[in-house]
Coordinates of C-alpha atoms and ligand atoms in Angstrom, one line a residue:
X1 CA 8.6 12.9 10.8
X2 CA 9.9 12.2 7.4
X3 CA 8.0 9.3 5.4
X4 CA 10.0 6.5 3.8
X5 CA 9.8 3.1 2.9
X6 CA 12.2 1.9 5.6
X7 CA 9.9 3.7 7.6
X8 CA 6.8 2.2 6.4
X9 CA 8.6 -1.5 6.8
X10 CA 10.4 -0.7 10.4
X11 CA 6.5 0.9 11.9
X12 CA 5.0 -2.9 10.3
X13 CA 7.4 -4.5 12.3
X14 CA 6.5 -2.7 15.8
X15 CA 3.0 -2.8 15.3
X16 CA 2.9 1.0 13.5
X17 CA 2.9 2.7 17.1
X18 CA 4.9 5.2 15.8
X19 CA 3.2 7.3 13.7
X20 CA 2.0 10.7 14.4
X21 CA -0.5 13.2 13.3
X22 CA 0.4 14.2 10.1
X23 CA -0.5 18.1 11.5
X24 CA -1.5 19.7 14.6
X25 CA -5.0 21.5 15.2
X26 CA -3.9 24.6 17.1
X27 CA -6.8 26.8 18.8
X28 CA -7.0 30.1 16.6
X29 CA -4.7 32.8 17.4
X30 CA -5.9 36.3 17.5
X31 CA -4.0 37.8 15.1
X32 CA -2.0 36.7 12.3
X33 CA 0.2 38.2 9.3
X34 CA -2.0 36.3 6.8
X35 CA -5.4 34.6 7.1
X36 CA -6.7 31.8 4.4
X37 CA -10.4 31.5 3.9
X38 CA -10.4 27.9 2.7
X39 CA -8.6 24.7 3.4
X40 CA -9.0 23.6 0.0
X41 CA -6.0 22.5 -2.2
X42 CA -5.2 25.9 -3.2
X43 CA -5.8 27.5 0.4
X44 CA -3.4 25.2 1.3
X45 CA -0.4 25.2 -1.5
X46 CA -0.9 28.9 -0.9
X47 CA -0.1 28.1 2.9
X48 CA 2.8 26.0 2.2
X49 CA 4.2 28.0 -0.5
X50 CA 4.2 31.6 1.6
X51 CA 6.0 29.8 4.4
X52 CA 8.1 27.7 1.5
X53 CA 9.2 29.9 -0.9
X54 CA 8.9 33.7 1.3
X55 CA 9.4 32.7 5.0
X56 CA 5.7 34.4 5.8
X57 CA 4.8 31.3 8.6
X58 CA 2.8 33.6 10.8
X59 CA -0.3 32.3 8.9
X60 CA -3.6 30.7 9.3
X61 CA -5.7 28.2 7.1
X62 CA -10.0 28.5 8.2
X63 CA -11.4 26.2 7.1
X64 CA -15.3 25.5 8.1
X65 CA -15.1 21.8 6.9
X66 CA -12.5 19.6 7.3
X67 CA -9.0 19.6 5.3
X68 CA -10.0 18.6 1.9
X69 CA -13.5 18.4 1.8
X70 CA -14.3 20.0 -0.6
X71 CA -13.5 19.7 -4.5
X72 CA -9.9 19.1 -4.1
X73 CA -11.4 15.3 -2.8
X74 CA -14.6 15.7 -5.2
X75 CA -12.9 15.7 -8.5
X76 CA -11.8 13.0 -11.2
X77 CA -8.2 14.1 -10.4
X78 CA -7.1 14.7 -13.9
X79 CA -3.9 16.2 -14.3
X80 CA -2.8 18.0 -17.9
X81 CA -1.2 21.0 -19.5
X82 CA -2.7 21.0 -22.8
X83 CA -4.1 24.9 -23.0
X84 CA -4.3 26.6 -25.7
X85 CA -4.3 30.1 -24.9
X86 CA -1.3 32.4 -23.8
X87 CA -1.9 32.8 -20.3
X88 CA -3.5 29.7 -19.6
X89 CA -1.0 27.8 -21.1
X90 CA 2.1 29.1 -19.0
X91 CA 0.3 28.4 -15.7
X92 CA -0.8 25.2 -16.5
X93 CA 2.6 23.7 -18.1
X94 CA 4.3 25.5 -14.9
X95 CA 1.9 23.5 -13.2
X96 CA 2.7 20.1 -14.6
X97 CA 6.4 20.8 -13.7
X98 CA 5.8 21.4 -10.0
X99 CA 3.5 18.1 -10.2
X100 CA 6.1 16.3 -11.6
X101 CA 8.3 17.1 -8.1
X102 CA 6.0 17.2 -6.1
X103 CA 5.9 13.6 -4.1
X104 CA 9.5 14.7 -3.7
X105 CA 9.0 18.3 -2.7
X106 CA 6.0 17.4 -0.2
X107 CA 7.7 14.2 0.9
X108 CA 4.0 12.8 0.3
X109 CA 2.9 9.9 -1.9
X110 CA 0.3 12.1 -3.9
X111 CA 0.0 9.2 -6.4
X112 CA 0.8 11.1 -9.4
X113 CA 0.0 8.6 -12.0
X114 CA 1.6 10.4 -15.7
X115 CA -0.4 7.6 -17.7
X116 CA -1.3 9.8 -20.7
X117 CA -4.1 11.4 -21.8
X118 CA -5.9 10.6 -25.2
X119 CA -8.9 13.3 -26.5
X120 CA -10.3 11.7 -29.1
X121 CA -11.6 13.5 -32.2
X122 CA -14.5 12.3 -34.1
X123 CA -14.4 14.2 -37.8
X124 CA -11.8 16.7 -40.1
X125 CA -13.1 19.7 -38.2
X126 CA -12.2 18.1 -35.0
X127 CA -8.9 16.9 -36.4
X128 CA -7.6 20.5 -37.3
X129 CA -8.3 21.7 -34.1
X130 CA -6.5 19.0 -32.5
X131 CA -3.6 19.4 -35.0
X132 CA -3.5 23.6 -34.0
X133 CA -3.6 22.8 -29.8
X134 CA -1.2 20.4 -30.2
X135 CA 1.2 22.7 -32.3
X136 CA 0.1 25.5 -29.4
X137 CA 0.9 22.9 -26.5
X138 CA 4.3 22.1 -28.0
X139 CA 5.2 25.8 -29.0
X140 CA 4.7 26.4 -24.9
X141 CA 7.2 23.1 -24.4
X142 CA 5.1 20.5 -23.5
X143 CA 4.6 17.3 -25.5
X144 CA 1.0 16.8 -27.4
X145 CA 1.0 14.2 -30.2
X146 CA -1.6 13.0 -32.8
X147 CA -2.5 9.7 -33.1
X148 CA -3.9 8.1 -35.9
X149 CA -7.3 5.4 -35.7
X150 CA -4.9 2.4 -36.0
X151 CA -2.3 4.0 -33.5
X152 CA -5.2 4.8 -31.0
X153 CA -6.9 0.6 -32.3
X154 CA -3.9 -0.7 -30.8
X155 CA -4.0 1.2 -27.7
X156 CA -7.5 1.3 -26.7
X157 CA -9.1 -1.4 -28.2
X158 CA -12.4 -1.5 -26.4
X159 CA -13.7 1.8 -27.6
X160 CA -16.4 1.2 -30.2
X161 CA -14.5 2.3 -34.0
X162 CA -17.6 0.8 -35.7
X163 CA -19.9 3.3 -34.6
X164 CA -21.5 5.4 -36.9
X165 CA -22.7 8.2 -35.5
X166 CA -19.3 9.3 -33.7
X167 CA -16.5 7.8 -35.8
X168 CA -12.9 7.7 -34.2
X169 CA -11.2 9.2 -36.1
X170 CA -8.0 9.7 -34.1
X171 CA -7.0 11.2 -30.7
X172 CA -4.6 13.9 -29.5
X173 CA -2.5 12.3 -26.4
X174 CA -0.5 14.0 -24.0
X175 CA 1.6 11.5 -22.6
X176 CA 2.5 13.6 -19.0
X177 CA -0.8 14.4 -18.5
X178 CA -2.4 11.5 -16.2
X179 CA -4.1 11.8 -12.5
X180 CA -3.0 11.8 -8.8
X181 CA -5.0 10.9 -5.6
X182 CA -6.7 14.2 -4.6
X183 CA -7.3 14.5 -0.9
X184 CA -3.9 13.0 -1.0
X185 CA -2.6 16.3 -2.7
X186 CA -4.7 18.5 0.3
X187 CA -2.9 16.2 2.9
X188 CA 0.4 16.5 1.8
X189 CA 0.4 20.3 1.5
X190 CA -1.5 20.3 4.8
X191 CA 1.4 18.8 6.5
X192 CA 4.2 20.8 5.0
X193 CA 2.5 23.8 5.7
X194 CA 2.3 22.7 9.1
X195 CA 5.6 21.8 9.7
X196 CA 6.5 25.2 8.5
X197 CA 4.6 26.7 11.5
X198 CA 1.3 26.9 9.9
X199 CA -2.1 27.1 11.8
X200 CA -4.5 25.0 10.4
X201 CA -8.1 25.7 11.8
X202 CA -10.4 23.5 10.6
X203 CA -14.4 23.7 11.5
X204 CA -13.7 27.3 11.5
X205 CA -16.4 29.2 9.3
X206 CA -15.5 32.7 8.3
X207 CA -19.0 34.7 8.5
X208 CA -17.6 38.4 8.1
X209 CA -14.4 40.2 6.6
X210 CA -13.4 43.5 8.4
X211 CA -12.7 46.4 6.0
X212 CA -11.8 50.0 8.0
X213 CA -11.2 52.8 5.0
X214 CA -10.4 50.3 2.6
X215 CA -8.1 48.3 4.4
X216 CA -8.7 44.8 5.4
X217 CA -8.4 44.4 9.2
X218 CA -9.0 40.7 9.9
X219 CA -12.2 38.6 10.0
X220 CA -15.3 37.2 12.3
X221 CA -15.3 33.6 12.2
X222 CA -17.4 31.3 14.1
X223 CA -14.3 30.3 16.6
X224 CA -14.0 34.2 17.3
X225 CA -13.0 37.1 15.7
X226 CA -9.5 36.9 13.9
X227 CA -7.2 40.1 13.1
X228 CA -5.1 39.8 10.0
X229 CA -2.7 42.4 7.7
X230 CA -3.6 40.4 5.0
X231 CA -6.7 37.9 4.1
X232 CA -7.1 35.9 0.8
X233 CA -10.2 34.7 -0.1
X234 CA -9.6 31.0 -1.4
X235 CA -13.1 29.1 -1.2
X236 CA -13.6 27.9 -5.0
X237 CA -17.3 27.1 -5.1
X238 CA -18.4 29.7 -2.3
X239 CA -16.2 32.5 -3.7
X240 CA -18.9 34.5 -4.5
X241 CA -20.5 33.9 -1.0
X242 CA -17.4 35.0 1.0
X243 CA -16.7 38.0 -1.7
X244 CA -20.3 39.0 -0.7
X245 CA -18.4 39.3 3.1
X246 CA -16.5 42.5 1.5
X247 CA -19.5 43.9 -0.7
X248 CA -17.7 43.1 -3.5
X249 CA -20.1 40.9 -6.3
X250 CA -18.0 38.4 -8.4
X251 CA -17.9 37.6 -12.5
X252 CA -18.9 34.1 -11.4
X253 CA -21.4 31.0 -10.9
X254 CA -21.4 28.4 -8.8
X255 CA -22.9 25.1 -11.2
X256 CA -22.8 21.5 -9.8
X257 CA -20.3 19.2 -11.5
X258 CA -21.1 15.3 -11.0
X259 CA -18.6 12.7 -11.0
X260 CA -19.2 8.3 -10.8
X261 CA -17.1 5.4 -9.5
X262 CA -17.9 2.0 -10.1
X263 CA -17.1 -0.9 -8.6
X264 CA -13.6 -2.5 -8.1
X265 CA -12.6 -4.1 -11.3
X266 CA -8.8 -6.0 -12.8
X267 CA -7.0 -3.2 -14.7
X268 CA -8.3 -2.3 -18.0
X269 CA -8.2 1.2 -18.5
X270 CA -4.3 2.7 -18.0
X271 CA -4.8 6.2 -19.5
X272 CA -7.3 9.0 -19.0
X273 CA -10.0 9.1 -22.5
X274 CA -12.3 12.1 -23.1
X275 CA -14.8 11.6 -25.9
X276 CA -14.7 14.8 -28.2
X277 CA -18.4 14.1 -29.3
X278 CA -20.3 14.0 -25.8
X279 CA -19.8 14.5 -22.2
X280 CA -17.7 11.9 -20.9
X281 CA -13.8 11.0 -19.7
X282 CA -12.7 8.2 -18.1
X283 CA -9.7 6.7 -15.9
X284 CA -9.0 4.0 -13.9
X285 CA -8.3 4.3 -10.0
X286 CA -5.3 2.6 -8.5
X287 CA -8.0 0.6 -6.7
X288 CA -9.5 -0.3 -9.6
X289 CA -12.9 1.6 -10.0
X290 CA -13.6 3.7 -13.0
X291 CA -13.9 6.7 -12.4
X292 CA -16.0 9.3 -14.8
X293 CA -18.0 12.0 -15.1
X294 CA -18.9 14.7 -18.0
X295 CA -20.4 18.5 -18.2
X296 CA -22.4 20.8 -15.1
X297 CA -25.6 20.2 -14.1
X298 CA -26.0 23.8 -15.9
X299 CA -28.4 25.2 -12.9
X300 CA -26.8 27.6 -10.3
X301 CA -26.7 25.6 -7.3
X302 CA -24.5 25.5 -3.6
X303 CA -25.7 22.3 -3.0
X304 CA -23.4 19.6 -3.4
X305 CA -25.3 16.6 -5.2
X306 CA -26.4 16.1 -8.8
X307 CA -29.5 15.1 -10.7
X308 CA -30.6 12.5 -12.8
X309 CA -30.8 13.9 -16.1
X310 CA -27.0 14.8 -16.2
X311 CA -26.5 11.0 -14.8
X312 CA -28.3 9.7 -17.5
X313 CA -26.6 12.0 -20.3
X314 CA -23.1 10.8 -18.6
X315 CA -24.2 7.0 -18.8
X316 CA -25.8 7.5 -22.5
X317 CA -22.2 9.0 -23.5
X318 CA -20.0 6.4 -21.6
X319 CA -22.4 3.7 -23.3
X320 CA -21.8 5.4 -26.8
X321 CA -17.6 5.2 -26.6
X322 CA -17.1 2.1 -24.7
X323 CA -19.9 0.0 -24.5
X324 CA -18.2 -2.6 -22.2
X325 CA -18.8 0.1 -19.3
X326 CA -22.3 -1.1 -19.4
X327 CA -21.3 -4.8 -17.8
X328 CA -20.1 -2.3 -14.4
X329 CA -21.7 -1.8 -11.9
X330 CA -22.0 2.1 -10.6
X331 CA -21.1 2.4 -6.6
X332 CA -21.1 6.1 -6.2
X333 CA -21.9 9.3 -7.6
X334 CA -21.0 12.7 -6.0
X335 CA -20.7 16.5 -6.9
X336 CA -18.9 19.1 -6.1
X337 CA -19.7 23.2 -6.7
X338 CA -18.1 25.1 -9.5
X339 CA -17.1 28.4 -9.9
X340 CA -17.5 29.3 -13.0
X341 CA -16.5 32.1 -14.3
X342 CA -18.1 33.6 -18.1
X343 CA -14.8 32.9 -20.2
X344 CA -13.6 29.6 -18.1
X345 CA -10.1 31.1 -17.0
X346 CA -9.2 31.5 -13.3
X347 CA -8.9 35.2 -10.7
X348 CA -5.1 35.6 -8.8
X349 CA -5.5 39.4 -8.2
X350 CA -5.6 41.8 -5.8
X351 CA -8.9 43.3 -4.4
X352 CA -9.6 47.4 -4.9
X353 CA -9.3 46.4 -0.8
X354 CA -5.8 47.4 0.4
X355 CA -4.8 43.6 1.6
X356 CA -7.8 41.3 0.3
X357 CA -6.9 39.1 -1.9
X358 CA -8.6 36.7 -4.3
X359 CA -8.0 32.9 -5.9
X360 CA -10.6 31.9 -7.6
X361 CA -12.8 31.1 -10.7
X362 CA -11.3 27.7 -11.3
X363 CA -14.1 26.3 -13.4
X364 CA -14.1 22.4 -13.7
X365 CA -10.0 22.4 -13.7
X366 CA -8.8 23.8 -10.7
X367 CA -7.2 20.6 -9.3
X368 CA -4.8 20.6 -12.0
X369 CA -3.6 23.8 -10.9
X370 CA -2.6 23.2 -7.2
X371 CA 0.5 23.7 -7.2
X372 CA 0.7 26.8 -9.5
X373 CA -2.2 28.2 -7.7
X374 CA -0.9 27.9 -4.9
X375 CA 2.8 29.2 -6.0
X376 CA 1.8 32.4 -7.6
X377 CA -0.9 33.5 -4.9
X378 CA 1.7 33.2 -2.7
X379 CA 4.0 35.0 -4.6
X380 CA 1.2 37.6 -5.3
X381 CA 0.7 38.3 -1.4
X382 CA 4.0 37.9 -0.5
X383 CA 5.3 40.6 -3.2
X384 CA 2.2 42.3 -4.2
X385 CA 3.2 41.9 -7.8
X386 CA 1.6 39.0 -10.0
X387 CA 3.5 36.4 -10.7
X388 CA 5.1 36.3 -14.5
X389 CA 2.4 32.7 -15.2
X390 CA -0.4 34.0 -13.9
X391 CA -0.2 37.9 -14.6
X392 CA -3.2 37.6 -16.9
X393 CA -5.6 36.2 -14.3
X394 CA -7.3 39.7 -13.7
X395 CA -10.1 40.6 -11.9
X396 CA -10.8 43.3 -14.2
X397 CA -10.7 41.2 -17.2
X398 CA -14.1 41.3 -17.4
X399 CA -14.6 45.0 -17.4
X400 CA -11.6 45.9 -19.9
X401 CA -12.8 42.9 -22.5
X402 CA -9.0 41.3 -22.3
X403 CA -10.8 38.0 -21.5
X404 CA -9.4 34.5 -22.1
X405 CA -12.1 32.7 -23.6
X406 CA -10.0 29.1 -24.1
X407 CA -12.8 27.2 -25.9
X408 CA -16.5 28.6 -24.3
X409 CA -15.9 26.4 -21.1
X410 CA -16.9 29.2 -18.8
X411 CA -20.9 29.2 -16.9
X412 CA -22.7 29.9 -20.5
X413 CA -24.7 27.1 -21.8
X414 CA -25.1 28.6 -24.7
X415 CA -20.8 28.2 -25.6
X416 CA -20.6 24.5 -24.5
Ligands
FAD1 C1 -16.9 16.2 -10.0 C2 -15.7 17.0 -10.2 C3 -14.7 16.6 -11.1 C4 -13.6 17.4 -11.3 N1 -12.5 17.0 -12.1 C5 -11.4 17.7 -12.2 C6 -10.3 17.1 -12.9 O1 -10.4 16.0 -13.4 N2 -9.2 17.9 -13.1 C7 -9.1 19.1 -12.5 O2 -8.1 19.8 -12.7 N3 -10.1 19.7 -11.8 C8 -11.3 19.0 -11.6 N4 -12.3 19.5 -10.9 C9 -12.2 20.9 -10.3 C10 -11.3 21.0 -9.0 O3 -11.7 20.0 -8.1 C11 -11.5 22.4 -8.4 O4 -11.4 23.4 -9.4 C12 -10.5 22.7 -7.3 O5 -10.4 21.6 -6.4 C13 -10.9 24.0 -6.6 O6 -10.0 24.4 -5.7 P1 -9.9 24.0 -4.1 O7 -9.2 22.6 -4.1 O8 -9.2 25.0 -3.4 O9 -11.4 23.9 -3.7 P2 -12.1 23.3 -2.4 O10 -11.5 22.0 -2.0 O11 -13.6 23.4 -2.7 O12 -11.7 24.4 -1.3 C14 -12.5 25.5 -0.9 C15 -12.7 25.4 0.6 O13 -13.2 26.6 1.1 C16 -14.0 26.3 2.2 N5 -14.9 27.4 2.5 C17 -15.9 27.9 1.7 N6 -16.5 28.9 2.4 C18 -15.8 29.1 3.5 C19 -16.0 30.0 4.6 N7 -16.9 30.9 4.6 N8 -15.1 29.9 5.7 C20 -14.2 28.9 5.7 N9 -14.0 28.0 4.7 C21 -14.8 28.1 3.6 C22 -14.8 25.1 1.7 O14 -15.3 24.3 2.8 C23 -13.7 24.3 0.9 O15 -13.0 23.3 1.7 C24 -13.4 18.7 -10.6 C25 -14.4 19.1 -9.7 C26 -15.5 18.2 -9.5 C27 -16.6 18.6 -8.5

């Protein structure tokens, strides 16, 4: 069924009877070319993309949740490509381009809002750096510019410039950058991966992967066991739990990111602001709550909820930018598990097992990278060669020292 807005209008009219599920939920197969361990946003644009882009259909999505979730519908949906590194800077601004098409390409209202986004610097220091990634971000071809405290007065006006403590002294905006509607983005790959032929098994834990003389065979799940050429290992915070499945112990951390809504409120907010000085960004939903959060918990941790020292730091910060946020009330606060790895860069590599495959390590900015995620795993499985964007997303990094350390955002306290 393709989604319109003649087809929204005409379903109004006769009482929206004809709509159907958006995908089917098939029983598992017992064999497959490719199995998926995670129906997160990555598991899935990985789905869509091997049956988009290489004809591999024969595939299947486990999942031992539902579809989305987990962080792809946890996070503050902040979409950017303003890296500074070579490496990370490809991937992301390849990224961005595939958002840019992607209501089209998905025929899915994702909501992907390119409202800008301002990081605000706060002294000199702060303003050279600014000044180098935006030079970095435009050598790569996407747009950065600096704005000045009277440029940045005009736009935001309710940020507190009087302040002492953290002067504004200007912001660096990248005016693509913006948000989309996450569990929207997990839904809308969902059902083009679907209509490609895709099985999407949902409440479908994997508990084992199979390895015979170094070859992946398939995997035990807790719908049955599951025989597969080729298994990728896709599960973001619990990477290191289903790596564990093939003996193999990963350079990462799982941490506990928080995020806040608050109540529905008339538009104030239409860009995304990060305060350089503490831990706090901000946006504006499309139904009016702002939504916020700032740094990890900093305590390993699988369990998905925060505590209240980090809430308090967040709410200290927000008070300290924007006072006005103080009038708002907060309805929710959530969090989702990180996997952090030590230099806060992703993994799209192969395993030392022949057909095991891994996507991970996506630190607190993994929903950014969807769609290139899921493009160049695909193209990693289907080809067994790395994609050009992502070729220095190595396992080995770690071991070898080539590590892409963009700014000490990986699980080290002690770099933050
Ligand atoms: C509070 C918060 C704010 C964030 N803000 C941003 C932001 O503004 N911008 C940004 O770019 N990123 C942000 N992120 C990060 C981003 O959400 C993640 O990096 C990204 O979603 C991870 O990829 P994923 O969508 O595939 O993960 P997930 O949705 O977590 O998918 C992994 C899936 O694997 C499944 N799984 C795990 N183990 C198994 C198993 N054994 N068997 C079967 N299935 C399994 C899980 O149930 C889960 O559904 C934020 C995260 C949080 C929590």
């Amino acid at each position: 069924m393709r989604y319109s807005g003649f087809k929204v209008f005409t379903e109004g009219l006769f009482g929206n009877k004809g709509w159907q599920p958006a995908w089917r939920e098939p029983q598992p197969k017992s064999e497959y070319d490719v199995v998926i361990i995670g129906g997160g946003g990555h598991g899935l644009a990985t789905a869509y993309y091997l049956a988009k882009n290489h004809g591999i259909t024969n595939v299947a999505v486990l999942e031992k949740g539902y579809l989305g979730g987990g962080n792809v519908g946890r996070n503050t949906t902040i979409v950017r490509a303003n890296y500074f590194l070579p490496g990370n800077s490809e991937f992301y601004s390849h990224s961005l381009k595939l958002w840019e098409k992607l209501e089209a390409e998905l025929n899915y209202n994702v909501m992907h809002s390119q409202r800008g986004q301002i990081v605000l610097f706060h002294s000199d220091g702060q303003r050279d750096a600014a000044v180098r990634r935006g030079n970095s971000i435009a050598n790569q071809g996407d747009d950065a510019e600096l704005l000045s405290r009277d440029q940045l007065k005009r736009m935001v006006p309710y940020l507190d410039y009087e302040q002492t403590r953290f002067p504004i002294y200007g912001g660096l905006i990248q005016r693509r950058a913006g948000t989309a509607r996450h569990d929207a983005v997990a839904w809308g790959y969902a059902r083009g991966a679907d209509a490609r032929g895709v099985d999407l098994i949902q409440n479908c834990e994997v508990t084992g992967i199979d390895i015979e003389n170094g070859h992946v065979r398939g995997v035990q799940t807790t719908r049955g066991p599951i025989r597969a050429k080729k298994v990728a290992m896709v599960a973001a915070g619990r990477s290191g739990q289903v790596a564990a499945m093939a003996g193999m112990r990963l350079p990462i951390e799982s941490h506990v990111l928080q995020a806040f809504v608050t109540e529905g409120l008339k538009p104030v907010i239409d860009s995304v602001i990060s305060f350089g000085m503490g831990h706090f960004y901000i946006s504006q939903s499309d139904k009016g709550g702002l939504v916020f959060g700032g740094d990890l918990d900093f305590y390993a941790s699988y369990a998905s909820r925060g505590n209240l020292p980090m809430l308090e730091h967040v709410m200290e910060a927000g008070m300290t930018l924007m006072p006005m946020i103080g009038k708002a009330k907060i309805l929710r606060g959530w969090g989702g598990i990180m996997d952090m790895t030590p230099d806060g860069s992703p993994i799209i590599d192969k395993t030392h097992i022949e057909g095991l495959y891994i996507d991970a390590g996506w630190n607190y900015g993994g929903f950014k990278a969807t769609p290139a995620s899921g493009w160049c795993m695909a193209h990693l499985m289907a080809t067994d060669q790395p994609h050009e964007v992502a070729r220095r997303f190595r396992l080995d990094r770690f071991r070898t020292g080539h590590l892409l350390d963009e700014e000490g955002t990986g699980s080290q306290h002690n770099l933050h």
